[in-house]
mmCIF file of C-alpha atoms in Angstrom:
data_model
loop_
_atom_site.group_PDB
_atom_site.id
_atom_site.type_symbol
_atom_site.label_atom_id
_atom_site.label_comp_id
_atom_site.label_asym_id
_atom_site.label_seq_id
_atom_site.Cartn_x
_atom_site.Cartn_y
_atom_site.Cartn_z
ATOM 1 C CA UNK A 1 -25.199 1.974 2.676
ATOM 2 C CA UNK A 2 -24.566 0.357 -0.713
ATOM 3 C CA UNK A 3 -21.643 -1.751 0.503
ATOM 4 C CA UNK A 4 -20.283 -4.612 -1.560
ATOM 5 C CA UNK A 5 -20.348 -8.177 -0.340
ATOM 6 C CA UNK A 6 -16.992 -9.965 -0.275
ATOM 7 C CA UNK A 7 -18.044 -11.838 -3.411
ATOM 8 C CA UNK A 8 -18.954 -8.574 -5.186
ATOM 9 C CA UNK A 9 -15.676 -7.013 -4.058
ATOM 10 C CA UNK A 10 -13.694 -9.906 -5.531
ATOM 11 C CA UNK A 11 -15.174 -9.263 -9.009
ATOM 12 C CA UNK A 12 -15.403 -5.451 -8.851
ATOM 13 C CA UNK A 13 -13.029 -3.193 -10.763
ATOM 14 C CA UNK A 14 -10.011 -2.396 -8.601
ATOM 15 C CA UNK A 15 -7.758 0.584 -8.137
ATOM 16 C CA UNK A 16 -4.632 -0.264 -10.193
ATOM 17 C CA UNK A 17 -2.555 -0.172 -7.016
ATOM 18 C CA UNK A 18 -0.736 -2.906 -5.119
ATOM 19 C CA UNK A 19 0.380 -2.384 -1.526
ATOM 20 C CA UNK A 20 3.606 -4.008 -0.337
ATOM 21 C CA UNK A 21 4.364 -4.351 3.377
ATOM 22 C CA UNK A 22 8.104 -4.797 4.005
ATOM 23 C CA UNK A 23 8.709 -6.445 7.406
ATOM 24 C CA UNK A 24 5.805 -4.692 9.168
ATOM 25 C CA UNK A 25 5.872 -6.004 12.744
ATOM 26 C CA UNK A 26 2.536 -4.918 14.204
ATOM 27 C CA UNK A 27 -0.401 -7.132 13.345
ATOM 28 C CA UNK A 28 -2.682 -4.198 14.117
ATOM 29 C CA UNK A 29 -0.876 -2.132 11.465
ATOM 30 C CA UNK A 30 -1.263 -4.987 8.984
ATOM 31 C CA UNK A 31 -4.980 -5.176 9.750
ATOM 32 C CA UNK A 32 -5.405 -1.435 9.428
ATOM 33 C CA UNK A 33 -3.720 -1.488 6.018
ATOM 34 C CA UNK A 34 -6.059 -4.262 4.873
ATOM 35 C CA UNK A 35 -9.038 -2.194 6.004
ATOM 36 C CA UNK A 36 -7.811 0.836 4.043
ATOM 37 C CA UNK A 37 -7.133 -1.354 1.000
ATOM 38 C CA UNK A 38 -10.695 -2.637 1.231
ATOM 39 C CA UNK A 39 -12.076 0.899 1.517
ATOM 40 C CA UNK A 40 -10.373 1.989 -1.711
ATOM 41 C CA UNK A 41 -10.625 -1.345 -3.601
ATOM 42 C CA UNK A 42 -6.873 -1.832 -3.898
ATOM 43 C CA UNK A 43 -5.890 -4.635 -6.278
ATOM 44 C CA UNK A 44 -3.919 -6.668 -3.729
ATOM 45 C CA UNK A 45 -1.514 -6.639 -0.789
ATOM 46 C CA UNK A 46 1.951 -8.228 -0.788
ATOM 47 C CA UNK A 47 3.025 -9.347 2.676
ATOM 48 C CA UNK A 48 6.797 -9.690 2.941
ATOM 49 C CA UNK A 49 9.339 -11.082 5.377
ATOM 50 C CA UNK A 50 8.205 -10.994 9.007
ATOM 51 C CA UNK A 51 4.859 -9.390 8.104
ATOM 52 C CA UNK A 52 2.100 -11.646 9.448
ATOM 53 C CA UNK A 53 -0.518 -13.174 7.160
ATOM 54 C CA UNK A 54 -4.226 -13.849 7.608
ATOM 55 C CA UNK A 55 -6.009 -15.579 9.107
ATOM 56 C CA UNK A 56 -4.997 -14.018 12.395
ATOM 57 C CA UNK A 57 -7.194 -12.699 15.210
ATOM 58 C CA UNK A 58 -5.044 -9.593 15.772
ATOM 59 C CA UNK A 59 -5.080 -8.704 12.059
ATOM 60 C CA UNK A 60 -8.848 -9.244 12.006
ATOM 61 C CA UNK A 61 -9.312 -6.958 15.024
ATOM 62 C CA UNK A 62 -8.362 -3.902 12.929
ATOM 63 C CA UNK A 63 -9.102 -5.219 9.414
ATOM 64 C CA UNK A 64 -12.707 -6.079 10.340
ATOM 65 C CA UNK A 65 -12.965 -8.493 7.417
ATOM 66 C CA UNK A 66 -10.931 -6.453 4.939
ATOM 67 C CA UNK A 67 -8.410 -9.285 4.961
ATOM 68 C CA UNK A 68 -11.120 -11.557 3.520
ATOM 69 C CA UNK A 69 -12.029 -9.200 0.676
ATOM 70 C CA UNK A 70 -8.615 -7.948 -0.471
ATOM 71 C CA UNK A 71 -6.417 -10.425 -2.317
ATOM 72 C CA UNK A 72 -2.976 -10.954 -0.811
ATOM 73 C CA UNK A 73 0.187 -12.902 -1.459
ATOM 74 C CA UNK A 74 3.168 -13.682 0.754
ATOM 75 C CA UNK A 75 6.795 -13.184 -0.354
ATOM 76 C CA UNK A 76 9.911 -14.157 1.597
ATOM 77 C CA UNK A 77 11.245 -10.624 1.056
ATOM 78 C CA UNK A 78 10.137 -7.307 -0.354
ATOM 79 C CA UNK A 79 13.005 -7.608 -2.859
ATOM 80 C CA UNK A 80 11.303 -10.724 -4.226
ATOM 81 C CA UNK A 81 7.923 -8.944 -4.365
ATOM 82 C CA UNK A 82 9.354 -5.917 -6.194
ATOM 83 C CA UNK A 83 11.072 -8.169 -8.741
ATOM 84 C CA UNK A 84 7.775 -9.990 -9.366
ATOM 85 C CA UNK A 85 5.906 -6.689 -9.704
ATOM 86 C CA UNK A 86 8.446 -5.398 -12.204
ATOM 87 C CA UNK A 87 7.944 -8.595 -14.230
ATOM 88 C CA UNK A 88 4.223 -7.700 -14.344
ATOM 89 C CA UNK A 89 5.102 -4.221 -15.633
ATOM 90 C CA UNK A 90 4.113 -2.475 -12.402
ATOM 91 C CA UNK A 91 5.732 0.896 -11.540
ATOM 92 C CA UNK A 92 7.008 0.630 -7.954
ATOM 93 C CA UNK A 93 7.323 3.493 -5.479
ATOM 94 C CA UNK A 94 8.936 3.089 -2.072
ATOM 95 C CA UNK A 95 7.414 5.358 0.547
ATOM 96 C CA UNK A 96 10.554 6.712 2.117
ATOM 97 C CA UNK A 97 12.342 9.963 2.910
ATOM 98 C CA UNK A 98 15.353 9.886 0.609
ATOM 99 C CA UNK A 99 17.285 12.354 -1.485
ATOM 100 C CA UNK A 100 15.386 12.981 -4.707
ATOM 101 C CA UNK A 101 12.047 11.648 -3.462
ATOM 102 C CA UNK A 102 8.841 13.092 -4.907
ATOM 103 C CA UNK A 103 6.664 14.951 -2.442
ATOM 104 C CA UNK A 104 3.249 13.319 -2.360
ATOM 105 C CA UNK A 105 1.476 16.502 -3.444
ATOM 106 C CA UNK A 106 3.515 16.385 -6.686
ATOM 107 C CA UNK A 107 2.501 12.814 -7.533
ATOM 108 C CA UNK A 108 1.618 12.494 -11.212
ATOM 109 C CA UNK A 109 -0.443 9.372 -11.890
ATOM 110 C CA UNK A 110 -0.838 7.862 -15.351
ATOM 111 C CA UNK A 111 -4.358 6.346 -15.482
ATOM 112 C CA UNK A 112 -3.262 3.488 -17.765
ATOM 113 C CA UNK A 113 -0.344 2.369 -15.584
ATOM 114 C CA UNK A 114 -0.419 -0.016 -12.623
ATOM 115 C CA UNK A 115 1.405 1.058 -9.473
ATOM 116 C CA UNK A 116 2.760 -0.484 -6.300
ATOM 117 C CA UNK A 117 3.693 1.301 -3.097
ATOM 118 C CA UNK A 118 6.101 -0.222 -0.584
ATOM 119 C CA UNK A 119 5.687 0.577 3.117
ATOM 120 C CA UNK A 120 8.466 -0.348 5.499
ATOM 121 C CA UNK A 121 9.157 -1.625 8.963
ATOM 122 C CA UNK A 122 7.997 0.570 11.846
ATOM 123 C CA UNK A 123 11.574 1.256 12.970
ATOM 124 C CA UNK A 124 13.845 0.744 9.956
ATOM 125 C CA UNK A 125 11.517 1.801 7.127
ATOM 126 C CA UNK A 126 11.823 0.313 3.656
ATOM 127 C CA UNK A 127 15.046 -1.686 3.328
ATOM 128 C CA UNK A 128 17.721 -0.019 1.188
ATOM 129 C CA UNK A 129 17.829 -2.763 -1.442
ATOM 130 C CA UNK A 130 14.095 -2.272 -2.056
ATOM 131 C CA UNK A 131 14.521 1.514 -2.266
ATOM 132 C CA UNK A 132 17.300 0.938 -4.804
ATOM 133 C CA UNK A 133 15.128 -1.455 -6.843
ATOM 134 C CA UNK A 134 12.130 0.892 -6.863
ATOM 135 C CA UNK A 135 11.274 3.126 -9.796
ATOM 136 C CA UNK A 136 10.936 6.097 -7.462
ATOM 137 C CA UNK A 137 10.279 7.212 -3.904
ATOM 138 C CA UNK A 138 7.356 9.176 -2.524
ATOM 139 C CA UNK A 139 7.488 11.218 0.653
ATOM 140 C CA UNK A 140 4.748 12.791 2.748
ATOM 141 C CA UNK A 141 5.844 16.309 3.743
ATOM 142 C CA UNK A 142 5.864 16.811 7.504
ATOM 143 C CA UNK A 143 6.131 20.015 9.470
ATOM 144 C CA UNK A 144 6.401 19.035 13.140
ATOM 145 C CA UNK A 145 9.135 17.711 15.390
ATOM 146 C CA UNK A 146 8.828 14.102 14.212
ATOM 147 C CA UNK A 147 10.015 12.875 10.844
ATOM 148 C CA UNK A 148 7.838 9.816 10.473
ATOM 149 C CA UNK A 149 4.248 8.646 10.709
ATOM 150 C CA UNK A 150 2.780 5.340 11.779
ATOM 151 C CA UNK A 151 2.937 2.927 8.826
ATOM 152 C CA UNK A 152 -0.836 2.357 8.777
ATOM 153 C CA UNK A 153 -1.495 6.112 8.815
ATOM 154 C CA UNK A 154 1.057 6.609 6.055
ATOM 155 C CA UNK A 155 -0.591 3.881 3.975
ATOM 156 C CA UNK A 156 -3.987 5.537 4.367
ATOM 157 C CA UNK A 157 -2.683 8.897 3.172
ATOM 158 C CA UNK A 158 -0.795 7.450 0.190
ATOM 159 C CA UNK A 159 -3.610 5.113 -0.895
ATOM 160 C CA UNK A 160 -6.078 8.009 -0.669
ATOM 161 C CA UNK A 161 -3.830 10.127 -2.890
ATOM 162 C CA UNK A 162 -3.781 7.420 -5.578
ATOM 163 C CA UNK A 163 -7.554 6.993 -5.252
ATOM 164 C CA UNK A 164 -8.054 10.752 -5.513
ATOM 165 C CA UNK A 165 -6.127 10.850 -8.783
ATOM 166 C CA UNK A 166 -7.574 7.701 -10.303
ATOM 167 C CA UNK A 167 -11.162 7.452 -9.067
ATOM 168 C CA UNK A 168 -12.306 10.947 -8.309
ATOM 169 C CA UNK A 169 -10.894 12.314 -11.554
ATOM 170 C CA UNK A 170 -12.885 9.752 -13.520
ATOM 171 C CA UNK A 171 -10.001 7.589 -14.725
ATOM 172 C CA UNK A 172 -11.728 4.411 -13.488
#
């Protein structure tokens, strides 16, 4: 199936995308995000606040080893992570429904820029101070009775959209 080993993954070219989890409570959601990040060769994951860190059996249950391949770093808060990312020159989007957000289908990706996407707590979303510190907000349009998606599902959709722009269009 032409899959990379963990060692090959570590040295392979990565999608210029960093995923930030802001106080994500469910270890299964954390694991699922790691698995998606592995699938699309995301640069790294920032685990913030109460978000659990590997090694953890419940994270592994859904990550299936993705937590071993994808680099990660812990921050005491998402505010701290966003400040560090800005110091690296990373453009940060919060994934949140706010006034003036960009609908995901209108995302315009610069192939020479590095990006980060912040996903929030399952109940409270991305904290307001992180939204305020972000360079922009992205929103997935929804047409049903609910106005939110599970954080792991949201991460999969958003990461795919970045991959679609950057990988499938030949930018990397």
